[in-house]
CSV table of C-alpha atoms in Angstrom, one decimal:
chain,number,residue,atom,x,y,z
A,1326,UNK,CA,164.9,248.7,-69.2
A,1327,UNK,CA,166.0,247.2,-65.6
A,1328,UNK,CA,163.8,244.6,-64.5
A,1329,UNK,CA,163.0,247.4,-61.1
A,1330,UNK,CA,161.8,249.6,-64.1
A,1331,UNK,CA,159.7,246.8,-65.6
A,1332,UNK,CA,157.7,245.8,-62.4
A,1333,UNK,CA,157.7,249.7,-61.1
A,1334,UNK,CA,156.0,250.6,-64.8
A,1335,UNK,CA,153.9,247.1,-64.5
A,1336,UNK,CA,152.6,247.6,-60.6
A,1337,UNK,CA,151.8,251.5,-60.9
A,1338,UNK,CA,150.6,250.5,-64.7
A,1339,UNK,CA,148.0,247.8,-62.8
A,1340,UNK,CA,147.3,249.6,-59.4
A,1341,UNK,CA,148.2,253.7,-59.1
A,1342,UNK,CA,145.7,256.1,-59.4
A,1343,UNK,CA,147.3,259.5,-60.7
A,1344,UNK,CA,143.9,261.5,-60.4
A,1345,UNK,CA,143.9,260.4,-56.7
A,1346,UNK,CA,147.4,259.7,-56.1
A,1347,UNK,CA,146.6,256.3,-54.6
A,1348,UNK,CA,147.1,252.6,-55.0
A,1349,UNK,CA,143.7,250.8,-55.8
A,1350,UNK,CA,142.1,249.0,-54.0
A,1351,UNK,CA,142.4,251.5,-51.2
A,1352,UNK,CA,143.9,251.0,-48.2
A,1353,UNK,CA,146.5,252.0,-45.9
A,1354,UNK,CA,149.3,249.1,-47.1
A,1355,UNK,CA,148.4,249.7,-50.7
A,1356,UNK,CA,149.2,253.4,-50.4
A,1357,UNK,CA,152.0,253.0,-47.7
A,1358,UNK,CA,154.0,249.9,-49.1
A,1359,UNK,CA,155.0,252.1,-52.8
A,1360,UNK,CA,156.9,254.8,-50.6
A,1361,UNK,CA,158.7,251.9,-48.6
A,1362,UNK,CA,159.3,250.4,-51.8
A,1363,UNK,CA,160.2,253.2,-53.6
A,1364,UNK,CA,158.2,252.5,-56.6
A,1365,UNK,CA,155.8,255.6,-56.3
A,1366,UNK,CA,156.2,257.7,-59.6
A,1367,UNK,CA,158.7,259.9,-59.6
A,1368,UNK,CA,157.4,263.3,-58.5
A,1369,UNK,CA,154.2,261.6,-57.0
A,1370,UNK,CA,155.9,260.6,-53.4
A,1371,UNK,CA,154.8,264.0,-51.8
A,1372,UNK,CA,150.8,263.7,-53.0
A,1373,UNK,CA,150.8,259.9,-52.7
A,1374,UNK,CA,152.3,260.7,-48.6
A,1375,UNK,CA,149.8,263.3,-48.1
A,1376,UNK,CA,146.9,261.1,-50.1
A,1377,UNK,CA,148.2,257.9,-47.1
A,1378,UNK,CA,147.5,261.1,-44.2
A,1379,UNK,CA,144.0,261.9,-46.1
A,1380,UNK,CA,143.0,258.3,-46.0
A,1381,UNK,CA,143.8,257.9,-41.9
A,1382,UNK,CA,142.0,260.7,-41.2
A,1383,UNK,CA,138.8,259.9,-43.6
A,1384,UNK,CA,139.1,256.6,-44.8
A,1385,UNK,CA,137.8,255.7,-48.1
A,1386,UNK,CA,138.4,252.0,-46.8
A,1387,UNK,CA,134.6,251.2,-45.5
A,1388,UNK,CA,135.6,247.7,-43.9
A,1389,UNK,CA,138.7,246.2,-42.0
A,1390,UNK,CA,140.0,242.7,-42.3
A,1391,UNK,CA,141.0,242.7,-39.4
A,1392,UNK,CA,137.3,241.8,-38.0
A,1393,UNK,CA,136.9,245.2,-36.5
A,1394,UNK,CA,133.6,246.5,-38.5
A,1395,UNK,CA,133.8,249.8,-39.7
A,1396,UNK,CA,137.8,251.4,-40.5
A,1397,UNK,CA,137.8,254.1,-37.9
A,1398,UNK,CA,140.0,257.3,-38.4
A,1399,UNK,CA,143.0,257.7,-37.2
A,1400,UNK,CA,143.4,253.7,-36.2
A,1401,UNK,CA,145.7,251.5,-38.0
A,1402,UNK,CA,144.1,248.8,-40.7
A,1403,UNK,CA,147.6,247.4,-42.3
A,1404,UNK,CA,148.6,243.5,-41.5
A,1405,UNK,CA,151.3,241.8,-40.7
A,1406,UNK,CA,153.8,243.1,-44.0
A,1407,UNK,CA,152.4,246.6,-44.4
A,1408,UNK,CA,152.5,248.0,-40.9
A,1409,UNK,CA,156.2,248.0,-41.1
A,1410,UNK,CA,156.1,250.1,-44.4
A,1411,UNK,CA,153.1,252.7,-43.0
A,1412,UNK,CA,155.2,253.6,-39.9
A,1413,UNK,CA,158.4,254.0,-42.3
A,1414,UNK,CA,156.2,256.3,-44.8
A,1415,UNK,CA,154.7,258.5,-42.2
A,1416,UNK,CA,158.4,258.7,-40.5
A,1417,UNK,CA,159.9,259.4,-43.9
A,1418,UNK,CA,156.6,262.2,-44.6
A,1419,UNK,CA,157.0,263.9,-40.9
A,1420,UNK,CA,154.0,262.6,-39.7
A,1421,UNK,CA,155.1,261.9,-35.9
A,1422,UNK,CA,151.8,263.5,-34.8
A,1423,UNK,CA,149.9,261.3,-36.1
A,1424,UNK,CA,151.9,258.3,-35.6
A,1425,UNK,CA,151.5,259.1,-31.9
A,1426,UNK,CA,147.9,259.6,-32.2
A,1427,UNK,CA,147.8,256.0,-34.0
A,1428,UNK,CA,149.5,254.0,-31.7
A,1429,UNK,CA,147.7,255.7,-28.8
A,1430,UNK,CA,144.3,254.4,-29.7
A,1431,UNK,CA,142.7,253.1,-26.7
A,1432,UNK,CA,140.1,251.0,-28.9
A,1433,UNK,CA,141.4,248.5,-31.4
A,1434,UNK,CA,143.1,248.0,-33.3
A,1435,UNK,CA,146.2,249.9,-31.7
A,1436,UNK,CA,149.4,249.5,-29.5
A,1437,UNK,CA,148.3,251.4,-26.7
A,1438,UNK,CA,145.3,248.7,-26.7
A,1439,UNK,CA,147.6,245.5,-26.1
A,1440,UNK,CA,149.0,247.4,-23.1
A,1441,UNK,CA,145.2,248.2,-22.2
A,1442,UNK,CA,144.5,244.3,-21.9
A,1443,UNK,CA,147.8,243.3,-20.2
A,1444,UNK,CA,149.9,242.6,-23.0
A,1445,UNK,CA,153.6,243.2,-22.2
A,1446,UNK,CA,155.2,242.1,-25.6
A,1447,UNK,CA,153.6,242.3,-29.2
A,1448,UNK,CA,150.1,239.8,-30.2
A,1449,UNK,CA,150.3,237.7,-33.1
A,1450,UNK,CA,147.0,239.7,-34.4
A,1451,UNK,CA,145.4,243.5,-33.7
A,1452,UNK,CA,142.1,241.6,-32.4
A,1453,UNK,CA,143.8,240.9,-28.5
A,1454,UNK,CA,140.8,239.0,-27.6
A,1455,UNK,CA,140.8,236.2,-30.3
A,1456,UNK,CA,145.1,236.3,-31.0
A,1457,UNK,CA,146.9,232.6,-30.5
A,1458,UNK,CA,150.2,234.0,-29.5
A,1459,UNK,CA,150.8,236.9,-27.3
A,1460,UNK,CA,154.8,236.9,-28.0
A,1461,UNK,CA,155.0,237.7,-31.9
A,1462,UNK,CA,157.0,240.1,-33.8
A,1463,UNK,CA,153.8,240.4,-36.6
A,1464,UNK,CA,153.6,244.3,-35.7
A,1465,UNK,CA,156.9,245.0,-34.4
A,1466,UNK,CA,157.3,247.2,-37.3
A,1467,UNK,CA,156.8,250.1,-34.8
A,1468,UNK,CA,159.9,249.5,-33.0
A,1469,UNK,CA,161.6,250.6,-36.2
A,1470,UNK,CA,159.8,253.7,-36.6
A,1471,UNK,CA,161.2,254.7,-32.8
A,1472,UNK,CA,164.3,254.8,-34.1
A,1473,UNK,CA,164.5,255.5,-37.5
A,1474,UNK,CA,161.8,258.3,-37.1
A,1475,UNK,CA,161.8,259.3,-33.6
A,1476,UNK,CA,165.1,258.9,-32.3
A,1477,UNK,CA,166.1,260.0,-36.3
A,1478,UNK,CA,169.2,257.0,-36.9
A,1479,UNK,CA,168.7,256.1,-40.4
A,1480,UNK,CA,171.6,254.7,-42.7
A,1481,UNK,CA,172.1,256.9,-46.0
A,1482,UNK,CA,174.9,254.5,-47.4
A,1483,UNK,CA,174.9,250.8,-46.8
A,1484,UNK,CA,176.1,249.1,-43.5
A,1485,UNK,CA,176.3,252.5,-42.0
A,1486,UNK,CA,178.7,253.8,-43.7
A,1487,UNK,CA,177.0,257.2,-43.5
A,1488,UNK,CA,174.6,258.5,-41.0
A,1489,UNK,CA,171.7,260.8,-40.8
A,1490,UNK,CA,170.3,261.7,-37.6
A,1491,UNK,CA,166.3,263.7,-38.3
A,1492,UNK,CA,164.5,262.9,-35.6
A,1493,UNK,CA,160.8,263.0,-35.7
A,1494,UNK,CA,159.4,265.2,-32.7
A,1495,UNK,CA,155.5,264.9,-31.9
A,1496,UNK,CA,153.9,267.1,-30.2
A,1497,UNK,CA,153.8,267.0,-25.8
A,1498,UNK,CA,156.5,264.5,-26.3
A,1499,UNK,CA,159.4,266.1,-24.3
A,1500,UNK,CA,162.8,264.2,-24.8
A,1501,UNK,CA,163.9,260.8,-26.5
A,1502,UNK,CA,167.0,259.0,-26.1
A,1503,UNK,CA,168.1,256.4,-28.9
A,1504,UNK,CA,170.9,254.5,-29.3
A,1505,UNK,CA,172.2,251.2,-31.9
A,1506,UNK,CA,175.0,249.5,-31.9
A,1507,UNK,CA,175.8,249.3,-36.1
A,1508,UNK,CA,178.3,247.7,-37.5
A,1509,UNK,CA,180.4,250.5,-37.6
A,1510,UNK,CA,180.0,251.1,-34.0
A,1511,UNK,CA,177.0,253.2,-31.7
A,1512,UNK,CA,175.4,255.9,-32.8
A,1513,UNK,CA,173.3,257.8,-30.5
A,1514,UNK,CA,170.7,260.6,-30.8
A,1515,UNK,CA,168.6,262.4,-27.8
A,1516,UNK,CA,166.7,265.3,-28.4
């Protein structure tokens, strides 16, 4: 047994929930951070992506660490690690919709809310009001999802040595332009 197939069988042993297809205790980053990981079952991704959608839209989390009181729907509640991993799992899961609906917020804790407040860059922390630094890469996570999900540049081989170009299109978005320099030279996508 590899030592990926001893802590896959170990984690999901200790934290999935077949019955529910989620990762206990329940949150966004405990369902979203096995499909970035690539330790969900095998056969479960599908259910455990669409149990991650459930949960954003009615979640069974009741309160959010973040300080914000009640987990409201359709808002982000991940920290620092797992927001990179939700945005790649609802990319991955076609789930640009609601991506946009998430990071359009206008109440916290959302992107669309730093820009609300005068932010120009990233906050250390979703709470604007209280955060120390106002120049932090802590949820910069999203920038990935632009262009691996909406502009659709992803690497299928290592270093680029093979492409694939799916862009994510949400709706009453009208055209994106993406472009990254890889190793192996630019690649560009517009839709």
């Amino acid at each position: 047994m590899s030592e990926f197939t001893r802590v896959q069988t170990a984690y999901n042993n200790a934290h999935f929930n077949s019955a529910n297809n989620r990762y206990t205790p329940v949150s966004q980053g405990n369902i979203a951070r096995p499909l970035g990981l690539g330790i969900v079952p095998e056969g479960k991704e599908a259910a455990v992506a669409a149990a991650l959608v459930k949960d954003i839209g009615a979640p069974m989390e009741k309160t959010n660490s973040g300080g914000f009181g009640a987990v409201q729907a359709n808002h982000v509640t991940t920290g620092d690690i797992a927001t990179t991993f939700l945005w790649r799992a609802l990319g991955d899961y076609n789930q640009a919709d609601l991506v946009q609906t998430m990071i359009m917020q206008t109440s916290l804790p959302s992107y669309l809310s730093m820009i609300n407040a005068g932010e120009t860059t990233i906050t250390e922390s979703w709470n604007i009001p209280s955060t120390r630094s106002h120049d932090h890469d802590m949820y910069a996570g999203i920038f990935e999802w632009l262009y691996r999900s909406l502009g659709g540049i992803s690497a299928s081989k290592p270093g680029y040595a093979e492409i694939q170009l799916k862009p994510g299109m949400p709706t009453g978005l009208a055209s994106v332009s993406a472009s990254y320099n890889s190793v192996r030279g630019p690649i560009t996508s517009a839709w």
